Structure formats: structure tokens, C-alpha cells
Amino acid sequence: MSGELKREGKLTSAIRFTGTGPGARTRDGCSVELYRRVPADDEPEIVAGVVPAGGTVLDLGAGAGRVAHALVALGYVVTAVDNSAEMLAHVRGAETVLADIETLDLGRGFDAVLLASTLINFPEAATRAALLAACRRHVRPGGAVLIQRRSPDTFRTLRPGPAGESAGVRDFIDAVRHEGRLAHITVRSEAADAVWTQSFTCELIDDRQLDEALAEAGLRLDRWLDARRRWALAVPA
């Protein structure tokens, strides 16, 4: 899967994304069947580089277990959160919690809180603040919040064209419309037996904006975990 192609969703915001294709779909236009087929990208390696095996991981926006399954296989104790019961029905080997991310309060802390799928690029400041607040509520002292964002260096250069292939699913960016800090994107995913589309909007999040958002949530950036600065490790301030 292309590192820059990340599907969006799993939020309570009034902003809604759309999708087409066979099978059940979440409130945010995500195809359950498509997510069920797509494997993890680099998320398990990112977690493994920070948290020893056996640690506890809170996977926010877990979907059908794309990342949770890989983490369980590596020996982590995973709690998978999503607001789609149809998605969570496919999760195996992890505790599942049906809930919206922004209002989640499990009353316990985790060694790592994972905010992947570029959810931090959601195009609404209040929603981003609520996401980071949920991360802060659930990270234990000494723990880490792992945040994936779209690379600012390539955000403005997104263009239509092939966007990667994984597990027999080929992805194409059919349309991109840039509007200031926003990008309105339509992605088409093709398998041998089905075609899905999803249309969504994401916002450019640069280093300054991320630092400010983390501070407001009671977090601070500890370090970047990759050369492209797509993965941030944040800790309680």
C-alpha cells in the first residue's frame, strides 16, 4: 500500500465522507469488505520499535483489525476501538470496544496509543483536538502516543494516478482538488471481484501545527520515528 494513501474515517464529526462499492459501509464511507482484505503497512514495525513485545496497545480506529492482527501476532496485548460493529466483527485476538474515538474513556492507561490512518489530518480542528485528548487520557505515565500524518513534503503534490497495490487490491487516485490547506481526494480500489471508491477531505498538518495541537492536549513531541516525518512519537507533557 502506498505510504501516502491512507483511508479516512471512524469519527463523530458532522463532516461525512462518501463511498461506493459492494458490502457494508461505515458512517464515514469506508467499505468493511475492503478494509477486511487490506493488510497492515508499516504500523507494526513502528510500534515494535518503541514498545517491547507484551506491552499494551490501544488501536484507535482499528477497523477490521488490519493493524491489530499484526500486533497480536507480534505478542502485544491489543484493545481495538472503532465505531463500526461491522468492522469490529472481523477483529480476532484483541479486546474490542465499540465507541467513538473522541469521547472514549476506558479509565485505564496503555503503553502505547496508536492514532494511525492519518486521522490527525482530519479537516476539522475540534475533531483533531478531541482525538489527541483521547490519546492523552489513555497513555500511561512513561507511555507513548504514536501519530501518523500525511507527509507535508508531498501533500501539495498529490495528483491522480496509480497509488499502490496490496493483497490483490490496486489503488488509484481518481481525483484531487487542492483548496488552501485542504485536499479533496477520490480513491478507487480494484480487486478481481469488486471495485470500491471513497471520497474524503484531509488537511495539511505541518510541524508547527502539530506541536501546537499536542501542547493543547497536554502532550509534547518527543521525536520523529522516520526520515519523512510521517510518524511522530508524543509523550505526556
PDB file of C-alpha atoms in Angstrom:
ATOM      1  CA  MET A   1       0.000   0.000   0.000  1.00  0.00           C
ATOM      2  CA  SER A   2       1.359   3.423  -0.888  1.00  0.00           C
ATOM      3  CA  GLY A   3       2.656   5.289   2.113  1.00  0.00           C
ATOM      4  CA  GLU A   4       0.685   8.375   1.101  1.00  0.00           C
ATOM      5  CA  LEU A   5      -2.625   6.596   0.533  1.00  0.00           C
ATOM      6  CA  LYS A   6      -4.466   6.355   3.835  1.00  0.00           C
ATOM      7  CA  ARG A   7      -8.193   5.994   4.087  1.00  0.00           C
ATOM      8  CA  GLU A   8     -10.044   8.274   6.468  1.00  0.00           C
ATOM      9  CA  GLY A   9     -12.919   7.861   8.891  1.00  0.00           C
ATOM     10  CA  LYS A  10     -14.182   6.489  12.230  1.00  0.00           C
ATOM     11  CA  LEU A  11     -15.090   9.846  13.768  1.00  0.00           C
ATOM     12  CA  THR A  12     -18.150  11.507  15.283  1.00  0.00           C
ATOM     13  CA  SER A  13     -17.742  14.785  13.371  1.00  0.00           C
ATOM     14  CA  ALA A  14     -20.583  16.197  11.303  1.00  0.00           C
ATOM     15  CA  ILE A  15     -18.202  16.046   8.323  1.00  0.00           C
ATOM     16  CA  ARG A  16     -19.026  12.933   6.348  1.00  0.00           C
ATOM     17  CA  PHE A  17     -17.138  11.170   3.595  1.00  0.00           C
ATOM     18  CA  THR A  18     -18.750   9.031   0.903  1.00  0.00           C
ATOM     19  CA  GLY A  19     -18.043   5.710  -0.755  1.00  0.00           C
ATOM     20  CA  THR A  20     -19.361   3.232  -3.300  1.00  0.00           C
ATOM     21  CA  GLY A  21     -18.995  -0.481  -3.921  1.00  0.00           C
ATOM     22  CA  PRO A  22     -20.286  -3.813  -2.598  1.00  0.00           C
ATOM     23  CA  GLY A  23     -20.723  -4.725   1.048  1.00  0.00           C
ATOM     24  CA  ALA A  24     -21.400  -2.877   4.290  1.00  0.00           C
ATOM     25  CA  ARG A  25     -20.098   0.655   4.717  1.00  0.00           C
ATOM     26  CA  THR A  26     -19.344   2.689   7.829  1.00  0.00           C
ATOM     27  CA  ARG A  27     -20.774   6.120   8.626  1.00  0.00           C
ATOM     28  CA  ASP A  28     -17.668   7.625   7.063  1.00  0.00           C
ATOM     29  CA  GLY A  29     -17.880   5.856   3.713  1.00  0.00           C
ATOM     30  CA  CYS A  30     -15.332   3.112   4.470  1.00  0.00           C
ATOM     31  CA  SER A  31     -16.010  -0.295   2.918  1.00  0.00           C
ATOM     32  CA  VAL A  32     -15.893  -3.057   5.515  1.00  0.00           C
ATOM     33  CA  GLU A  33     -15.009  -5.669   2.905  1.00  0.00           C
ATOM     34  CA  LEU A  34     -12.174  -3.583   1.504  1.00  0.00           C
ATOM     35  CA  TYR A  35     -10.687  -2.955   4.948  1.00  0.00           C
ATOM     36  CA  ARG A  36     -11.025  -6.654   5.749  1.00  0.00           C
ATOM     37  CA  ARG A  37      -8.792  -7.514   2.777  1.00  0.00           C
ATOM     38  CA  VAL A  38      -6.061  -4.902   3.201  1.00  0.00           C
ATOM     39  CA  PRO A  39      -3.100  -5.869   5.459  1.00  0.00           C
ATOM     40  CA  ALA A  40      -1.051  -3.655   7.732  1.00  0.00           C
ATOM     41  CA  ASP A  41       1.549  -1.343   6.224  1.00  0.00           C
ATOM     42  CA  ASP A  42       4.469  -0.196   8.405  1.00  0.00           C
ATOM     43  CA  GLU A  43       2.438   0.308  11.599  1.00  0.00           C
ATOM     44  CA  PRO A  44       3.543  -2.938  13.361  1.00  0.00           C
ATOM     45  CA  GLU A  45       7.223  -2.133  12.798  1.00  0.00           C
ATOM     46  CA  ILE A  46       6.709   1.401  14.093  1.00  0.00           C
ATOM     47  CA  VAL A  47       5.102   0.082  17.296  1.00  0.00           C
ATOM     48  CA  ALA A  48       7.744  -2.644  17.711  1.00  0.00           C
ATOM     49  CA  GLY A  49      10.487  -0.020  17.525  1.00  0.00           C
ATOM     50  CA  VAL A  50       9.043   1.750  20.573  1.00  0.00           C
ATOM     51  CA  VAL A  51       7.168  -0.779  22.733  1.00  0.00           C
ATOM     52  CA  PRO A  52       8.574  -4.167  23.797  1.00  0.00           C
ATOM     53  CA  ALA A  53       6.518  -7.256  22.928  1.00  0.00           C
ATOM     54  CA  GLY A  54       3.954  -7.977  25.608  1.00  0.00           C
ATOM     55  CA  GLY A  55       3.084  -4.314  26.022  1.00  0.00           C
ATOM     56  CA  THR A  56      -0.433  -2.939  25.855  1.00  0.00           C
ATOM     57  CA  VAL A  57      -1.550  -1.064  22.741  1.00  0.00           C
ATOM     58  CA  LEU A  58      -4.738   0.945  22.222  1.00  0.00           C
ATOM     59  CA  ASP A  59      -5.538   0.896  18.488  1.00  0.00           C
ATOM     60  CA  LEU A  60      -7.839   3.844  17.772  1.00  0.00           C
ATOM     61  CA  GLY A  61      -9.912   3.494  14.609  1.00  0.00           C
ATOM     62  CA  ALA A  62      -8.970  -0.176  14.346  1.00  0.00           C
ATOM     63  CA  GLY A  63     -11.424  -1.013  11.580  1.00  0.00           C
ATOM     64  CA  ALA A  64     -11.461  -4.709  10.682  1.00  0.00           C
ATOM     65  CA  GLY A  65      -8.187  -5.401  12.505  1.00  0.00           C
ATOM     66  CA  ARG A  66      -5.737  -4.510   9.747  1.00  0.00           C
ATOM     67  CA  VAL A  67      -3.107  -3.411  12.287  1.00  0.00           C
ATOM     68  CA  ALA A  68      -4.454  -5.115  15.409  1.00  0.00           C
ATOM     69  CA  HIS A  69      -3.996  -8.597  13.939  1.00  0.00           C
ATOM     70  CA  ALA A  70      -0.345  -7.920  13.104  1.00  0.00           C
ATOM     71  CA  LEU A  71       0.297  -6.508  16.575  1.00  0.00           C
ATOM     72  CA  VAL A  72      -1.309  -9.515  18.272  1.00  0.00           C
ATOM     73  CA  ALA A  73       0.904 -11.794  16.183  1.00  0.00           C
ATOM     74  CA  LEU A  74       3.939  -9.870  17.477  1.00  0.00           C
ATOM     75  CA  GLY A  75       2.912 -10.506  21.077  1.00  0.00           C
ATOM     76  CA  TYR A  76       1.152  -7.274  22.011  1.00  0.00           C
ATOM     77  CA  VAL A  77      -1.994  -7.043  24.132  1.00  0.00           C
ATOM     78  CA  VAL A  78      -4.292  -5.007  21.898  1.00  0.00           C
ATOM     79  CA  THR A  79      -7.518  -3.137  22.536  1.00  0.00           C
ATOM     80  CA  ALA A  80      -9.198  -2.281  19.232  1.00  0.00           C
ATOM     81  CA  VAL A  81     -11.602   0.677  19.152  1.00  0.00           C
ATOM     82  CA  ASP A  82     -13.971   1.531  16.319  1.00  0.00           C
ATOM     83  CA  ASN A  83     -17.487   2.927  15.978  1.00  0.00           C
ATOM     84  CA  SER A  84     -18.479   0.302  13.390  1.00  0.00           C
ATOM     85  CA  ALA A  85     -19.789  -3.005  14.733  1.00  0.00           C
ATOM     86  CA  GLU A  86     -19.449  -4.450  11.225  1.00  0.00           C
ATOM     87  CA  MET A  87     -15.725  -3.619  11.243  1.00  0.00           C
ATOM     88  CA  LEU A  88     -15.095  -4.952  14.748  1.00  0.00           C
ATOM     89  CA  ALA A  89     -16.834  -8.240  13.920  1.00  0.00           C
ATOM     90  CA  HIS A  90     -13.720  -9.164  11.915  1.00  0.00           C
ATOM     91  CA  VAL A  91     -11.215  -8.480  14.712  1.00  0.00           C
ATOM     92  CA  ARG A  92      -9.630 -11.563  16.271  1.00  0.00           C
ATOM     93  CA  GLY A  93      -7.310 -11.949  19.243  1.00  0.00           C
ATOM     94  CA  ALA A  94      -7.863  -8.450  20.637  1.00  0.00           C
ATOM     95  CA  GLU A  95     -10.295  -6.825  23.022  1.00  0.00           C
ATOM     96  CA  THR A  96     -12.838  -4.852  21.004  1.00  0.00           C
ATOM     97  CA  VAL A  97     -14.598  -1.666  22.058  1.00  0.00           C
ATOM     98  CA  LEU A  98     -17.472  -0.184  20.063  1.00  0.00           C
ATOM     99  CA  ALA A  99     -17.137   3.563  20.606  1.00  0.00           C
ATOM    100  CA  ASP A 100     -16.364   6.915  19.022  1.00  0.00           C
ATOM    101  CA  ILE A 101     -12.726   7.859  19.456  1.00  0.00           C
ATOM    102  CA  GLU A 102     -13.307  11.437  20.606  1.00  0.00           C
ATOM    103  CA  THR A 103     -15.480  10.519  23.613  1.00  0.00           C
ATOM    104  CA  LEU A 104     -13.698   7.294  24.553  1.00  0.00           C
ATOM    105  CA  ASP A 105     -12.789   6.937  28.239  1.00  0.00           C
ATOM    106  CA  LEU A 106     -11.791   3.434  29.290  1.00  0.00           C
ATOM    107  CA  GLY A 107     -10.463   4.530  32.663  1.00  0.00           C
ATOM    108  CA  ARG A 108      -7.079   2.890  32.177  1.00  0.00           C
ATOM    109  CA  GLY A 109      -3.727   3.612  30.554  1.00  0.00           C
ATOM    110  CA  PHE A 110      -1.752   1.833  27.842  1.00  0.00           C
ATOM    111  CA  ASP A 111       1.925   1.501  26.991  1.00  0.00           C
ATOM    112  CA  ALA A 112       1.164   2.848  23.524  1.00  0.00           C
ATOM    113  CA  VAL A 113      -1.790   4.633  21.952  1.00  0.00           C
ATOM    114  CA  LEU A 114      -1.879   4.303  18.168  1.00  0.00           C
ATOM    115  CA  LEU A 115      -3.517   7.061  16.116  1.00  0.00           C
ATOM    116  CA  ALA A 116      -2.797   5.747  12.617  1.00  0.00           C
ATOM    117  CA  SER A 117      -4.534   6.007   9.227  1.00  0.00           C
ATOM    118  CA  THR A 118      -3.632   9.741   9.114  1.00  0.00           C
ATOM    119  CA  LEU A 119      -6.635  10.548  11.298  1.00  0.00           C
ATOM    120  CA  ILE A 120      -4.679  13.582  12.549  1.00  0.00           C
ATOM    121  CA  ASN A 121      -5.227  15.072   9.066  1.00  0.00           C
ATOM    122  CA  PHE A 122      -8.985  15.210   9.604  1.00  0.00           C
ATOM    123  CA  PRO A 123     -10.172  18.597   8.249  1.00  0.00           C
ATOM    124  CA  GLU A 124     -11.636  19.980  11.457  1.00  0.00           C
ATOM    125  CA  ALA A 125      -9.620  21.435  14.334  1.00  0.00           C
ATOM    126  CA  ALA A 126     -12.138  20.498  17.033  1.00  0.00           C
ATOM    127  CA  THR A 127     -12.114  16.870  15.950  1.00  0.00           C
ATOM    128  CA  ARG A 128      -8.314  16.754  15.878  1.00  0.00           C
ATOM    129  CA  ALA A 129      -8.249  18.234  19.389  1.00  0.00           C
ATOM    130  CA  ALA A 130     -10.700  15.598  20.608  1.00  0.00           C
ATOM    131  CA  LEU A 131      -8.618  12.817  19.053  1.00  0.00           C
ATOM    132  CA  LEU A 132      -5.464  13.986  20.813  1.00  0.00           C
ATOM    133  CA  ALA A 133      -7.351  14.443  24.082  1.00  0.00           C
ATOM    134  CA  ALA A 134      -8.475  10.799  23.847  1.00  0.00           C
ATOM    135  CA  CYS A 135      -4.863   9.782  23.267  1.00  0.00           C
ATOM    136  CA  ARG A 136      -3.764  11.744  26.344  1.00  0.00           C
ATOM    137  CA  ARG A 137      -6.484  10.173  28.524  1.00  0.00           C
ATOM    138  CA  HIS A 138      -5.289   6.684  27.671  1.00  0.00           C
ATOM    139  CA  VAL A 139      -1.494   6.852  27.645  1.00  0.00           C
ATOM    140  CA  ARG A 140       0.078   5.744  30.900  1.00  0.00           C
ATOM    141  CA  PRO A 141       2.953   7.651  32.554  1.00  0.00           C
ATOM    142  CA  GLY A 142       6.057   6.695  30.618  1.00  0.00           C
ATOM    143  CA  GLY A 143       3.975   5.536  27.658  1.00  0.00           C
ATOM    144  CA  ALA A 144       3.912   6.785  24.082  1.00  0.00           C
ATOM    145  CA  VAL A 145       1.377   8.141  21.614  1.00  0.00           C
ATOM    146  CA  LEU A 146       2.215   7.169  18.019  1.00  0.00           C
ATOM    147  CA  ILE A 147       0.680   9.523  15.460  1.00  0.00           C
ATOM    148  CA  GLN A 148       0.718   9.028  11.694  1.00  0.00           C
ATOM    149  CA  ARG A 149       0.266  12.024   9.416  1.00  0.00           C
ATOM    150  CA  ARG A 150       0.474  12.696   5.715  1.00  0.00           C
ATOM    151  CA  SER A 151       3.918  13.942   4.757  1.00  0.00           C
ATOM    152  CA  PRO A 152       3.786  17.755   4.402  1.00  0.00           C
ATOM    153  CA  ASP A 153       6.500  17.498   1.745  1.00  0.00           C
ATOM    154  CA  THR A 154       4.245  15.554  -0.622  1.00  0.00           C
ATOM    155  CA  PHE A 155       0.820  16.817   0.453  1.00  0.00           C
ATOM    156  CA  ARG A 156       0.605  19.568  -2.139  1.00  0.00           C
ATOM    157  CA  THR A 157       1.940  17.342  -4.923  1.00  0.00           C
ATOM    158  CA  LEU A 158      -0.774  14.685  -4.687  1.00  0.00           C
ATOM    159  CA  ARG A 159      -2.050  14.029  -8.198  1.00  0.00           C
ATOM    160  CA  PRO A 160      -4.327  11.497  -9.919  1.00  0.00           C
ATOM    161  CA  GLY A 161      -2.700   8.199 -10.834  1.00  0.00           C
ATOM    162  CA  PRO A 162      -1.751   4.748  -9.506  1.00  0.00           C
ATOM    163  CA  ALA A 163      -1.302   4.692  -5.735  1.00  0.00           C
ATOM    164  CA  GLY A 164      -0.059   1.200  -4.921  1.00  0.00           C
ATOM    165  CA  GLU A 165      -1.160  -2.425  -4.706  1.00  0.00           C
ATOM    166  CA  SER A 166      -1.536  -4.763  -1.742  1.00  0.00           C
ATOM    167  CA  ALA A 167      -3.135  -8.193  -1.257  1.00  0.00           C
ATOM    168  CA  GLY A 168      -4.582  -8.165  -4.768  1.00  0.00           C
ATOM    169  CA  VAL A 169      -6.162  -4.711  -4.387  1.00  0.00           C
ATOM    170  CA  ARG A 170      -4.914  -1.957  -6.699  1.00  0.00           C
ATOM    171  CA  ASP A 171      -5.438   1.650  -5.654  1.00  0.00           C
ATOM    172  CA  PHE A 172      -5.792   4.669  -7.892  1.00  0.00           C
ATOM    173  CA  ILE A 173      -6.253   8.346  -7.058  1.00  0.00           C
ATOM    174  CA  ASP A 174      -9.033   9.317  -9.429  1.00  0.00           C
ATOM    175  CA  ALA A 175      -9.306  12.978  -8.464  1.00  0.00           C
ATOM    176  CA  VAL A 176      -7.540  15.565  -6.308  1.00  0.00           C
ATOM    177  CA  ARG A 177      -8.680  19.136  -5.734  1.00  0.00           C
ATOM    178  CA  HIS A 178      -6.446  21.370  -3.628  1.00  0.00           C
ATOM    179  CA  GLU A 179      -8.078  24.197  -1.697  1.00  0.00           C
ATOM    180  CA  GLY A 180      -5.632  26.060   0.513  1.00  0.00           C
ATOM    181  CA  ARG A 181      -4.559  23.646   3.254  1.00  0.00           C
ATOM    182  CA  LEU A 182      -7.224  21.131   2.203  1.00  0.00           C
ATOM    183  CA  ALA A 183      -7.112  18.337  -0.359  1.00  0.00           C
ATOM    184  CA  HIS A 184     -10.332  16.735  -1.622  1.00  0.00           C
ATOM    185  CA  ILE A 185      -9.487  13.235  -2.847  1.00  0.00           C
ATOM    186  CA  THR A 186     -11.303  10.352  -4.518  1.00  0.00           C
ATOM    187  CA  VAL A 187      -9.642   6.931  -4.351  1.00  0.00           C
ATOM    188  CA  ARG A 188     -10.672   3.899  -6.397  1.00  0.00           C
ATOM    189  CA  SER A 189      -9.728   0.401  -5.192  1.00  0.00           C
ATOM    190  CA  GLU A 190      -9.921  -2.509  -7.631  1.00  0.00           C
ATOM    191  CA  ALA A 191      -9.876  -6.216  -6.813  1.00  0.00           C
ATOM    192  CA  ALA A 192     -10.541  -9.105  -9.171  1.00  0.00           C
ATOM    193  CA  ASP A 193     -14.143  -9.320  -7.980  1.00  0.00           C
ATOM    194  CA  ALA A 194     -15.049  -5.801  -6.848  1.00  0.00           C
ATOM    195  CA  VAL A 195     -14.427  -2.068  -7.170  1.00  0.00           C
ATOM    196  CA  TRP A 196     -14.790   0.486  -4.382  1.00  0.00           C
ATOM    197  CA  THR A 197     -14.399   4.248  -4.215  1.00  0.00           C
ATOM    198  CA  GLN A 198     -14.017   6.620  -1.307  1.00  0.00           C
ATOM    199  CA  SER A 199     -14.095  10.409  -1.419  1.00  0.00           C
ATOM    200  CA  PHE A 200     -12.703  12.361   1.527  1.00  0.00           C
ATOM    201  CA  THR A 201     -11.027  15.597   2.547  1.00  0.00           C
ATOM    202  CA  CYS A 202      -7.796  15.940   4.517  1.00  0.00           C
ATOM    203  CA  GLU A 203      -5.877  18.929   5.866  1.00  0.00           C
ATOM    204  CA  LEU A 204      -2.176  19.705   5.727  1.00  0.00           C
ATOM    205  CA  ILE A 205      -0.678  19.364   9.223  1.00  0.00           C
ATOM    206  CA  ASP A 206       2.812  20.862   9.380  1.00  0.00           C
ATOM    207  CA  ASP A 207       5.296  20.625  12.260  1.00  0.00           C
ATOM    208  CA  ARG A 208       4.189  23.877  13.878  1.00  0.00           C
ATOM    209  CA  GLN A 209       0.519  22.964  13.773  1.00  0.00           C
ATOM    210  CA  LEU A 210       1.216  19.530  15.222  1.00  0.00           C
ATOM    211  CA  ASP A 211       3.319  20.969  18.050  1.00  0.00           C
ATOM    212  CA  GLU A 212       0.550  23.408  18.947  1.00  0.00           C
ATOM    213  CA  ALA A 213      -2.145  20.732  18.845  1.00  0.00           C
ATOM    214  CA  LEU A 214      -0.077  18.404  21.021  1.00  0.00           C
ATOM    215  CA  ALA A 215       0.520  21.145  23.580  1.00  0.00           C
ATOM    216  CA  GLU A 216      -3.189  21.894  23.814  1.00  0.00           C
ATOM    217  CA  ALA A 217      -3.820  18.201  24.546  1.00  0.00           C
ATOM    218  CA  GLY A 218      -1.162  18.003  27.247  1.00  0.00           C
ATOM    219  CA  LEU A 219       1.303  16.157  25.038  1.00  0.00           C
ATOM    220  CA  ARG A 220       4.676  17.045  23.533  1.00  0.00           C
ATOM    221  CA  LEU A 221       6.655  15.749  20.602  1.00  0.00           C
ATOM    222  CA  ASP A 222       9.484  13.503  21.753  1.00  0.00           C
ATOM    223  CA  ARG A 223      10.907  12.595  18.346  1.00  0.00           C
ATOM    224  CA  TRP A 224      10.122  11.621  14.780  1.00  0.00           C
ATOM    225  CA  LEU A 225      10.292   7.909  14.034  1.00  0.00           C
ATOM    226  CA  ASP A 226      11.073   8.084  10.317  1.00  0.00           C
ATOM    227  CA  ALA A 227      13.102  10.256   7.968  1.00  0.00           C
ATOM    228  CA  ARG A 228       9.992  11.520   6.147  1.00  0.00           C
ATOM    229  CA  ARG A 229       8.487  12.745   9.449  1.00  0.00           C
ATOM    230  CA  ARG A 230       5.279  10.838   8.896  1.00  0.00           C
ATOM    231  CA  TRP A 231       5.345   9.115  12.316  1.00  0.00           C
ATOM    232  CA  ALA A 232       5.536  11.215  15.477  1.00  0.00           C
ATOM    233  CA  LEU A 233       6.172   9.881  18.974  1.00  0.00           C
ATOM    234  CA  ALA A 234       4.459  12.063  21.573  1.00  0.00           C
ATOM    235  CA  VAL A 235       4.577  11.747  25.353  1.00  0.00           C
ATOM    236  CA  PRO A 236       2.650  13.349  28.226  1.00  0.00           C
ATOM    237  CA  ALA A 237       3.877  16.906  28.758  1.00  0.00           C
TER     238      ALA A 237
END
